[in-house]
């Protein structure tokens, strides 16, 4: 059994919260540069240019890419041959978020009593924590600051099994169409298919952690990703909704078997400021 | 779209507004006030009580934005637009109070668009998710009201060369509709 110190979790989560908010991933930057090359709309290219300039400023000055520093979504893959000492896992993650959002001058965007008082918790906690226990003794933490604009455009529906592949494609494309300019396109489209309601959305969310533009290893699923991307980019929404060819940078689909009665589909959109950072302890 | 951005002063003058068209690239210079969901609600309760607003809204421009905290030595933290659609419901009444300009991102509701047009007000979009870049265009910040709301407090901003695009002009155009129609491909 390998020991993981709670204070180490605090330190790493704090660091990841800040790095994710300051430094856009190389894969996202490359995808945005490619978009700039293929975009036909002048306004669309202008928006992409601003987005790329913003990335440079944020990185150089160590200031947030976006004022919406997100809900702190934290994924933990905890090897079953590890254990946490010196505190409990959830407290350590929340303390890491608290310290990271304070030290990094990140915006605190979480309110309690969400349908009444809407009082800011002041430290961006509680984090949204997902823990998977996996074989081995690795301990992986991923911090994904998830902005409200794109998250607000999430969609879930249980289709009839008879609707099949076409039903899935139509639902995803319509979800992006209806989201219009709101999720800050060009977006990355996370799609979950199968499982039960909560699991379908989790598949869609986790799909966003994949390297941008890398296709699912299953050829049938990869073909579905290509088809949806093609259709979405024919919508004409374009960068920031100003009209253009690049509405999405990528479509990532993850699947799970489903009940004989169901074909659940979830869409979780990621804005162009696709932020997540990971570390191994 | 004009290739060279137009310089526009804030508060907006009526003839300036008349000369702006959908897709125009604009650099804003002057004063605007930030506003978000909860502050809008508070302004409405002020109006309901028949009291005066914490700032003179007549002729002014508002910016739907809640910044990240300023680092030491910074004027303001990241300061990009938030989704305007959420505040669409508040616009008709604010326009009745004399509001002339709105800066945000994403489409306004049909009702808000109609109210903007009839009040001869203009809607600009800033690029979303570029808060670091836009923070550099803000030269001065002061809290006007509701500091207890944290990022949702109403701030008075002095901006210089703040880049935006005209989304809804007073002639009835809408950038999102027009842009999309132009690039949409029927399968």
Coordinates of C-alpha atoms in Angstrom, one line a residue:
Chain A
X1 CA 0.0 0.0 0.0
X2 CA 1.3 3.5 -0.9
X3 CA 0.6 6.4 1.4
X4 CA -0.7 9.7 0.0
X5 CA -0.5 12.7 2.3
X6 CA -3.6 14.8 2.5
X7 CA -1.4 18.0 2.6
X8 CA 0.1 16.9 -0.7
X9 CA -3.4 16.7 -2.2
X10 CA -4.1 20.2 -1.0
X11 CA -0.9 21.5 -2.6
X12 CA -1.4 19.8 -5.9
X13 CA -5.1 20.8 -6.2
X14 CA -4.2 24.4 -5.5
X15 CA -1.5 24.4 -8.1
X16 CA -3.8 22.7 -10.7
X17 CA -6.6 25.1 -10.1
X18 CA -4.2 28.0 -11.0
X19 CA -2.4 26.4 -13.9
X20 CA -5.7 25.3 -15.5
X21 CA -7.0 28.9 -15.3
X22 CA -3.8 30.5 -16.6
X23 CA -2.4 28.0 -19.2
X24 CA -4.5 26.7 -22.1
X25 CA -3.4 23.2 -23.2
X26 CA -1.2 22.8 -26.3
X27 CA -3.8 20.6 -28.0
X28 CA -6.5 23.4 -27.6
X29 CA -4.1 26.1 -28.9
X30 CA -3.2 23.9 -32.0
X31 CA -6.9 23.3 -32.6
X32 CA -7.6 27.0 -32.4
X33 CA -4.8 27.8 -34.8
X34 CA -6.1 25.3 -37.2
X35 CA -9.6 26.8 -36.9
X36 CA -8.1 30.2 -37.8
X37 CA -6.6 28.7 -41.0
X38 CA -9.8 27.1 -42.2
X39 CA -12.4 29.7 -41.0
X40 CA -13.9 31.6 -44.0
X41 CA -15.6 34.4 -42.0
X42 CA -13.5 37.5 -41.4
X43 CA -15.3 38.2 -38.1
X44 CA -14.8 34.6 -37.1
X45 CA -11.1 34.8 -37.8
X46 CA -11.0 38.0 -35.8
X47 CA -12.6 36.3 -32.8
X48 CA -10.1 33.4 -33.1
X49 CA -7.2 35.9 -33.2
X50 CA -8.4 37.6 -30.1
X51 CA -8.8 34.2 -28.4
X52 CA -5.2 33.3 -29.3
X53 CA -3.9 36.7 -28.1
X54 CA -5.7 36.3 -24.9
X55 CA -4.0 32.9 -24.3
X56 CA -0.6 34.6 -24.7
X57 CA -1.5 37.4 -22.2
X58 CA -2.9 35.0 -19.6
X59 CA 0.1 32.7 -19.8
X60 CA 2.6 35.6 -19.7
X61 CA 0.9 37.6 -16.9
X62 CA -0.4 34.5 -15.0
X63 CA -3.9 35.9 -15.0
X64 CA -7.1 33.9 -15.7
X65 CA -7.9 33.2 -19.3
X66 CA -11.5 33.9 -18.5
X67 CA -13.1 35.8 -15.6
X68 CA -15.4 32.8 -15.2
X69 CA -12.9 30.6 -13.4
X70 CA -15.5 27.9 -13.3
X71 CA -17.0 25.4 -10.9
X72 CA -14.0 23.4 -9.7
X73 CA -14.6 19.9 -11.1
X74 CA -12.1 17.5 -9.7
X75 CA -11.6 13.9 -11.0
X76 CA -9.6 11.5 -8.9
X77 CA -8.3 8.1 -10.0
X78 CA -7.3 6.5 -6.9
X79 CA -5.3 3.3 -7.2
X80 CA -6.7 0.7 -4.8
X81 CA -3.2 0.1 -3.5
X82 CA -3.1 3.7 -2.1
X83 CA -4.5 5.3 1.0
X84 CA -4.8 8.8 2.2
X85 CA -3.3 9.9 5.5
X86 CA -3.3 13.1 7.5
X87 CA -6.8 14.1 6.6
X88 CA -9.7 13.0 4.4
X89 CA -9.7 13.2 0.7
X90 CA -12.7 15.5 0.1
X91 CA -11.6 18.0 2.7
X92 CA -8.1 18.0 1.2
X93 CA -9.5 18.7 -2.3
X94 CA -11.8 21.5 -1.0
X95 CA -8.9 23.0 0.9
X96 CA -6.8 22.9 -2.3
X97 CA -9.6 24.7 -4.2
X98 CA -9.9 27.3 -1.4
X99 CA -6.1 28.0 -1.5
X100 CA -5.8 27.9 -5.3
X101 CA -8.7 30.2 -6.0
X102 CA -7.4 32.6 -3.3
X103 CA -3.7 32.6 -4.2
X104 CA -4.4 32.7 -7.9
X105 CA -6.8 35.6 -7.7
X106 CA -9.4 33.4 -9.4
X107 CA -13.1 34.4 -9.4
X108 CA -15.3 32.6 -6.8
X109 CA -18.5 31.7 -8.6
X110 CA -20.3 29.3 -6.3
X111 CA -23.5 30.3 -4.5
X112 CA -25.3 28.4 -1.8
X113 CA -29.1 28.2 -1.6
X114 CA -29.1 28.3 -5.4
X115 CA -32.8 29.0 -5.8
X116 CA -33.2 31.5 -3.0
X117 CA -30.4 33.5 -1.3
X118 CA -27.7 32.7 -3.8
X119 CA -25.0 33.8 -1.4
X120 CA -21.4 33.4 -2.6
X121 CA -19.5 30.8 -0.6
X122 CA -16.5 33.1 -1.0
X123 CA -13.9 30.5 -1.8
X124 CA -15.3 28.6 -4.8
X125 CA -16.0 25.5 -2.7
X126 CA -17.5 23.0 -2.6
X127 CA -15.7 21.4 -5.4
X128 CA -17.5 18.9 -7.5
X129 CA -15.6 15.7 -6.8
X130 CA -15.6 12.4 -8.7
X131 CA -13.6 9.5 -7.4
X132 CA -12.8 6.3 -9.3
X133 CA -11.0 3.5 -7.6
X134 CA -8.8 1.8 -10.1
X135 CA -6.3 -1.1 -10.0
X136 CA -2.7 -0.4 -9.0
X137 CA -1.0 2.3 -6.9
X138 CA -1.2 5.4 -9.0
X139 CA -3.0 8.4 -7.8
X140 CA -4.2 10.9 -10.5
X141 CA -5.9 14.2 -10.0
X142 CA -7.5 16.2 -12.8
X143 CA -8.9 19.7 -12.2
X144 CA -11.3 21.0 -14.7
X145 CA -12.6 24.6 -14.1
X146 CA -16.0 24.5 -15.9
X147 CA -17.5 27.8 -16.9
X148 CA -21.2 28.5 -16.5
X149 CA -22.0 29.7 -20.0
X150 CA -21.2 26.4 -21.7
X151 CA -22.4 24.2 -18.8
X152 CA -25.8 26.0 -18.9
X153 CA -26.2 24.5 -22.4
X154 CA -26.0 20.9 -21.2
X155 CA -28.7 18.6 -22.6
X156 CA -29.9 15.1 -21.6
X157 CA -32.6 13.0 -23.2
X158 CA -33.6 9.3 -23.2
X159 CA -34.3 8.4 -26.8
X160 CA -36.3 5.5 -28.0
X161 CA -34.0 2.6 -29.0
X162 CA -35.7 2.8 -32.5
X163 CA -34.3 6.3 -33.0
X164 CA -30.8 4.8 -33.1
X165 CA -27.8 6.5 -34.5
X166 CA -29.8 9.1 -36.5
X167 CA -31.7 10.1 -33.3
X168 CA -28.4 10.6 -31.5
X169 CA -27.0 12.7 -34.3
X170 CA -30.1 14.9 -34.6
X171 CA -30.2 15.4 -30.8
X172 CA -26.6 16.5 -30.5
X173 CA -26.7 18.7 -33.5
X174 CA -30.0 20.3 -32.3
X175 CA -28.5 20.9 -28.9
X176 CA -25.6 22.8 -30.4
X177 CA -27.9 24.7 -32.8
X178 CA -30.2 25.8 -29.9
X179 CA -27.2 26.8 -27.8
X180 CA -26.3 29.4 -30.5
X181 CA -23.6 31.8 -29.4
X182 CA -24.1 31.2 -25.7
X183 CA -21.5 28.5 -24.9
X184 CA -18.6 30.5 -26.4
X185 CA -17.9 28.6 -29.7
X186 CA -15.8 27.1 -31.1
X187 CA -16.9 24.5 -28.6
X188 CA -15.8 21.0 -27.9
X189 CA -18.8 18.7 -27.7
X190 CA -18.8 16.0 -25.1
X191 CA -21.3 13.3 -25.8
X192 CA -22.3 10.4 -23.5
X193 CA -24.4 7.5 -24.9
X194 CA -25.7 4.7 -22.7
X195 CA -25.7 3.9 -19.0
X196 CA -28.3 5.4 -16.7
X197 CA -29.1 9.1 -16.5
X198 CA -26.4 10.2 -14.1
X199 CA -23.8 8.0 -15.8
X200 CA -24.6 9.3 -19.3
X201 CA -23.8 12.8 -18.3
X202 CA -20.7 11.7 -16.6
X203 CA -19.5 10.0 -19.9
X204 CA -20.2 13.3 -21.7
X205 CA -18.2 15.3 -19.1
X206 CA -15.3 12.9 -19.1
X207 CA -15.2 12.9 -22.9
X208 CA -14.1 16.6 -22.6
X209 CA -10.9 15.5 -20.9
X210 CA -9.7 13.7 -24.0
X211 CA -7.0 15.4 -26.0
X212 CA -8.8 17.7 -28.4
X213 CA -9.6 16.0 -31.8
X214 CA -8.3 12.6 -30.8
X215 CA -11.0 10.2 -31.9
X216 CA -12.5 7.3 -30.0
X217 CA -10.5 4.1 -30.7
X218 CA -13.7 2.3 -31.8
X219 CA -14.0 3.0 -35.5
X220 CA -17.8 3.0 -35.4
X221 CA -17.8 5.6 -32.6
X222 CA -15.1 7.6 -34.4
X223 CA -17.2 7.7 -37.5
X224 CA -20.2 9.0 -35.5
X225 CA -17.9 11.8 -34.0
X226 CA -16.8 12.8 -37.6
X227 CA -20.4 12.9 -38.8
X228 CA -21.6 15.0 -35.9
X229 CA -18.7 17.4 -36.3
X230 CA -19.4 17.8 -40.0
X231 CA -23.1 18.5 -39.3
X232 CA -22.4 20.9 -36.5
X233 CA -19.9 22.9 -38.6
X234 CA -22.6 23.2 -41.3
X235 CA -24.8 25.1 -38.8
X236 CA -23.0 28.3 -39.6
X237 CA -22.9 29.5 -36.0
X238 CA -19.1 30.0 -36.2
X239 CA -16.6 31.5 -33.7
X240 CA -18.5 33.4 -31.0
X241 CA -21.7 33.0 -33.1
X242 CA -20.7 35.7 -35.5
X243 CA -21.3 33.3 -38.4
X244 CA -18.7 30.9 -39.8
X245 CA -17.5 27.5 -40.5
X246 CA -15.9 26.5 -37.2
X247 CA -18.6 26.0 -34.6
X248 CA -16.9 23.1 -32.9
X249 CA -13.3 22.1 -32.7
X250 CA -14.1 18.5 -31.9
X251 CA -16.7 15.9 -30.9
X252 CA -15.8 13.4 -28.3
X253 CA -18.2 10.5 -27.8
X254 CA -18.0 8.0 -24.9
X255 CA -20.3 5.0 -24.6
X256 CA -21.6 2.5 -22.1
X257 CA -24.1 -0.3 -22.5
X258 CA -27.7 0.6 -21.8
X259 CA -31.0 -1.0 -20.6
X260 CA -33.0 -2.8 -23.2
X261 CA -35.7 -0.1 -23.0
X262 CA -33.4 2.9 -23.3
X263 CA -31.0 4.9 -25.5
X264 CA -29.9 7.8 -23.2
X265 CA -27.8 10.6 -24.7
X266 CA -26.1 13.5 -22.9
X267 CA -24.4 16.6 -24.3
X268 CA -21.9 18.5 -22.3
X269 CA -20.4 21.5 -24.1
X270 CA -17.0 22.9 -23.4
X271 CA -16.3 26.5 -24.4
X272 CA -13.1 27.3 -26.4
X273 CA -11.3 28.1 -23.1
X274 CA -11.1 24.3 -22.5
X275 CA -9.2 24.2 -19.3
X276 CA -8.0 21.2 -17.4
X277 CA -4.7 20.2 -15.8
X278 CA -3.6 16.9 -14.2
X279 CA -1.0 15.5 -11.9
X280 CA 0.1 12.2 -10.5
X281 CA 0.9 12.0 -6.8
Chain B
X1 CA -17.9 44.6 -41.4
X2 CA -15.5 47.5 -41.6
X3 CA -11.9 46.6 -41.6
X4 CA -10.8 49.5 -39.6
X5 CA -12.6 49.7 -36.2
X6 CA -14.7 52.8 -35.5
X7 CA -13.9 54.7 -32.3
X8 CA -17.0 55.3 -30.2
X9 CA -17.2 57.4 -27.1
X10 CA -19.3 56.4 -24.0
X11 CA -21.8 57.6 -23.0
X12 CA -23.3 57.1 -26.4
X13 CA -24.6 60.0 -28.5
X14 CA -27.8 59.5 -30.5
X15 CA -26.2 60.3 -33.8
X16 CA -23.3 57.9 -33.0
X17 CA -25.8 55.1 -32.5
X18 CA -27.6 55.9 -35.8
X19 CA -24.3 55.6 -37.6
X20 CA -23.6 52.1 -36.4
X21 CA -24.5 48.9 -38.3
X22 CA -24.5 45.2 -37.7
X23 CA -21.0 43.7 -37.9
X24 CA -19.2 47.0 -37.4
X25 CA -16.0 46.6 -35.5
X26 CA -15.9 49.2 -32.7
X27 CA -13.4 50.4 -30.1
X28 CA -15.2 51.8 -27.0
X29 CA -13.7 54.7 -25.0
X30 CA -15.3 56.1 -21.8
X31 CA -17.5 54.9 -19.0
X32 CA -19.7 51.9 -18.7
X33 CA -21.3 50.1 -15.7
X34 CA -21.1 46.4 -15.0
X35 CA -24.3 44.5 -14.3
X36 CA -25.2 40.8 -13.6
X37 CA -28.1 38.7 -12.6
X38 CA -28.4 39.5 -8.9
X39 CA -27.6 43.2 -9.2
X40 CA -30.4 43.5 -11.8
X41 CA -32.8 42.0 -9.3
X42 CA -31.7 44.6 -6.7
X43 CA -32.1 47.4 -9.2
X44 CA -35.6 46.3 -9.9
X45 CA -36.5 46.2 -6.2
X46 CA -35.1 49.8 -6.0
X47 CA -37.4 50.8 -8.9
X48 CA -40.4 49.0 -7.3
X49 CA -40.0 51.1 -4.2
X50 CA -39.9 54.3 -6.3
X51 CA -36.4 55.1 -5.2
X52 CA -33.6 56.2 -7.5
X53 CA -31.0 53.9 -8.9
X54 CA -27.5 53.9 -7.5
X55 CA -26.2 55.4 -10.7
X56 CA -27.7 57.6 -13.4
X57 CA -28.6 55.1 -16.1
X58 CA -30.0 57.7 -18.6
X59 CA -27.9 57.6 -21.7
X60 CA -25.4 55.1 -20.3
X61 CA -24.0 51.8 -21.4
X62 CA -23.9 48.6 -19.3
X63 CA -21.6 45.7 -19.5
X64 CA -22.8 42.2 -18.5
X65 CA -19.6 41.2 -16.6
X66 CA -18.3 40.0 -13.3
X67 CA -14.5 40.2 -13.1
X68 CA -12.0 38.0 -11.3
X69 CA -10.2 39.7 -8.4
X70 CA -7.4 42.1 -9.4
X71 CA -3.8 41.0 -8.6
X72 CA -1.7 43.5 -6.7
X73 CA -0.8 46.2 -9.2
X74 CA -3.7 45.4 -11.6
X75 CA -6.7 47.6 -12.2
X76 CA -9.0 44.7 -12.6
X77 CA -8.8 40.9 -13.0
X78 CA -10.0 39.0 -16.1
X79 CA -13.0 40.9 -17.4
X80 CA -14.8 39.3 -20.3
X81 CA -18.5 39.4 -21.1
X82 CA -21.1 37.0 -19.6
X83 CA -24.1 35.6 -21.4
X84 CA -26.6 38.4 -22.1
X85 CA -29.6 36.2 -22.6
X86 CA -29.9 35.7 -18.8
X87 CA -30.4 39.4 -18.4
X88 CA -32.7 39.9 -21.4
X89 CA -35.8 39.9 -19.1
X90 CA -34.4 43.0 -17.3
X91 CA -33.6 45.0 -20.3
X92 CA -37.1 46.5 -21.3
X93 CA -37.4 48.2 -17.9
X94 CA -33.8 49.4 -17.9
X95 CA -34.3 50.8 -21.4
X96 CA -37.4 52.6 -20.1
X97 CA -35.1 54.2 -17.5
X98 CA -33.0 55.6 -20.4
X99 CA -30.3 52.9 -21.0
X100 CA -28.7 53.4 -24.4
X101 CA -26.0 50.7 -24.8
X102 CA -25.5 47.1 -23.8
X103 CA -22.2 45.1 -24.0
X104 CA -22.3 41.3 -23.5
X105 CA -22.2 38.1 -25.5
X106 CA -24.8 35.9 -27.1
X107 CA -28.3 36.7 -28.4
X108 CA -30.9 38.8 -26.7
X109 CA -34.6 37.6 -26.4
X110 CA -37.0 38.7 -29.1
X111 CA -38.7 40.9 -26.5
X112 CA -35.4 42.6 -25.5
X113 CA -34.4 43.1 -29.1
X114 CA -37.7 44.8 -29.8
X115 CA -37.3 47.0 -26.8
X116 CA -33.8 47.9 -27.8
X117 CA -35.0 48.9 -31.2
X118 CA -37.9 51.0 -30.1
X119 CA -35.7 52.8 -27.5
X120 CA -32.9 53.3 -30.1
X121 CA -30.4 51.5 -28.0
X122 CA -27.5 49.4 -29.4
X123 CA -26.2 46.0 -28.5
X124 CA -22.5 45.2 -28.8
X125 CA -20.8 41.8 -28.3
X126 CA -17.3 41.4 -26.9
X127 CA -15.6 38.1 -27.5
X128 CA -16.3 35.7 -24.7
X129 CA -13.5 33.9 -22.9
X130 CA -10.9 36.6 -23.5
X131 CA -11.0 38.2 -20.0
X132 CA -7.2 38.5 -19.8
X133 CA -7.0 40.6 -23.0
X134 CA -10.1 42.7 -22.1
X135 CA -8.8 43.5 -18.6
X136 CA -6.0 45.5 -20.3
X137 CA -8.5 47.8 -21.9
X138 CA -10.0 48.8 -18.6
X139 CA -8.1 51.8 -17.1
X140 CA -10.1 52.6 -14.0
X141 CA -12.5 50.8 -11.7
X142 CA -14.7 52.0 -8.8
X143 CA -17.5 50.2 -6.9
X144 CA -20.9 51.9 -7.4
X145 CA -23.1 49.6 -5.4
X146 CA -23.6 46.1 -3.9
X147 CA -20.0 45.3 -3.0
X148 CA -21.4 42.5 -0.9
X149 CA -22.2 40.6 -4.1
X150 CA -18.5 40.1 -4.8
X151 CA -18.1 39.5 -8.6
X152 CA -21.7 40.7 -9.1
X153 CA -21.2 44.2 -7.6
X154 CA -22.0 47.1 -9.9
X155 CA -18.7 48.7 -11.0
X156 CA -18.0 51.9 -13.0
X157 CA -15.4 51.2 -15.6
X158 CA -13.3 53.6 -17.6
X159 CA -12.3 51.8 -20.8
X160 CA -10.0 52.7 -23.7
X161 CA -10.0 50.9 -27.0
X162 CA -12.4 48.2 -25.7
X163 CA -13.0 45.9 -28.8
X164 CA -16.6 45.0 -29.6
X165 CA -18.8 44.2 -32.6
X166 CA -22.3 45.6 -33.3
X167 CA -24.8 42.8 -32.9
X168 CA -28.1 44.7 -32.9
X169 CA -28.2 48.1 -34.5
X170 CA -31.2 50.4 -34.4
X171 CA -32.0 49.6 -38.0
X172 CA -33.3 46.1 -37.0
X173 CA -30.3 43.9 -37.9
X174 CA -29.0 41.0 -35.9
X175 CA -25.4 39.8 -36.3
X176 CA -26.1 36.2 -35.0
X177 CA -29.1 35.7 -37.4
X178 CA -27.3 37.2 -40.4
X179 CA -23.9 35.5 -39.8
X180 CA -25.5 32.1 -39.4
X181 CA -27.7 32.4 -42.5
X182 CA -24.6 33.4 -44.5
X183 CA -22.6 30.3 -43.5
X184 CA -25.2 27.7 -42.9
X185 CA -24.9 24.7 -45.2
X186 CA -28.0 22.5 -45.8
X187 CA -27.1 18.9 -45.7

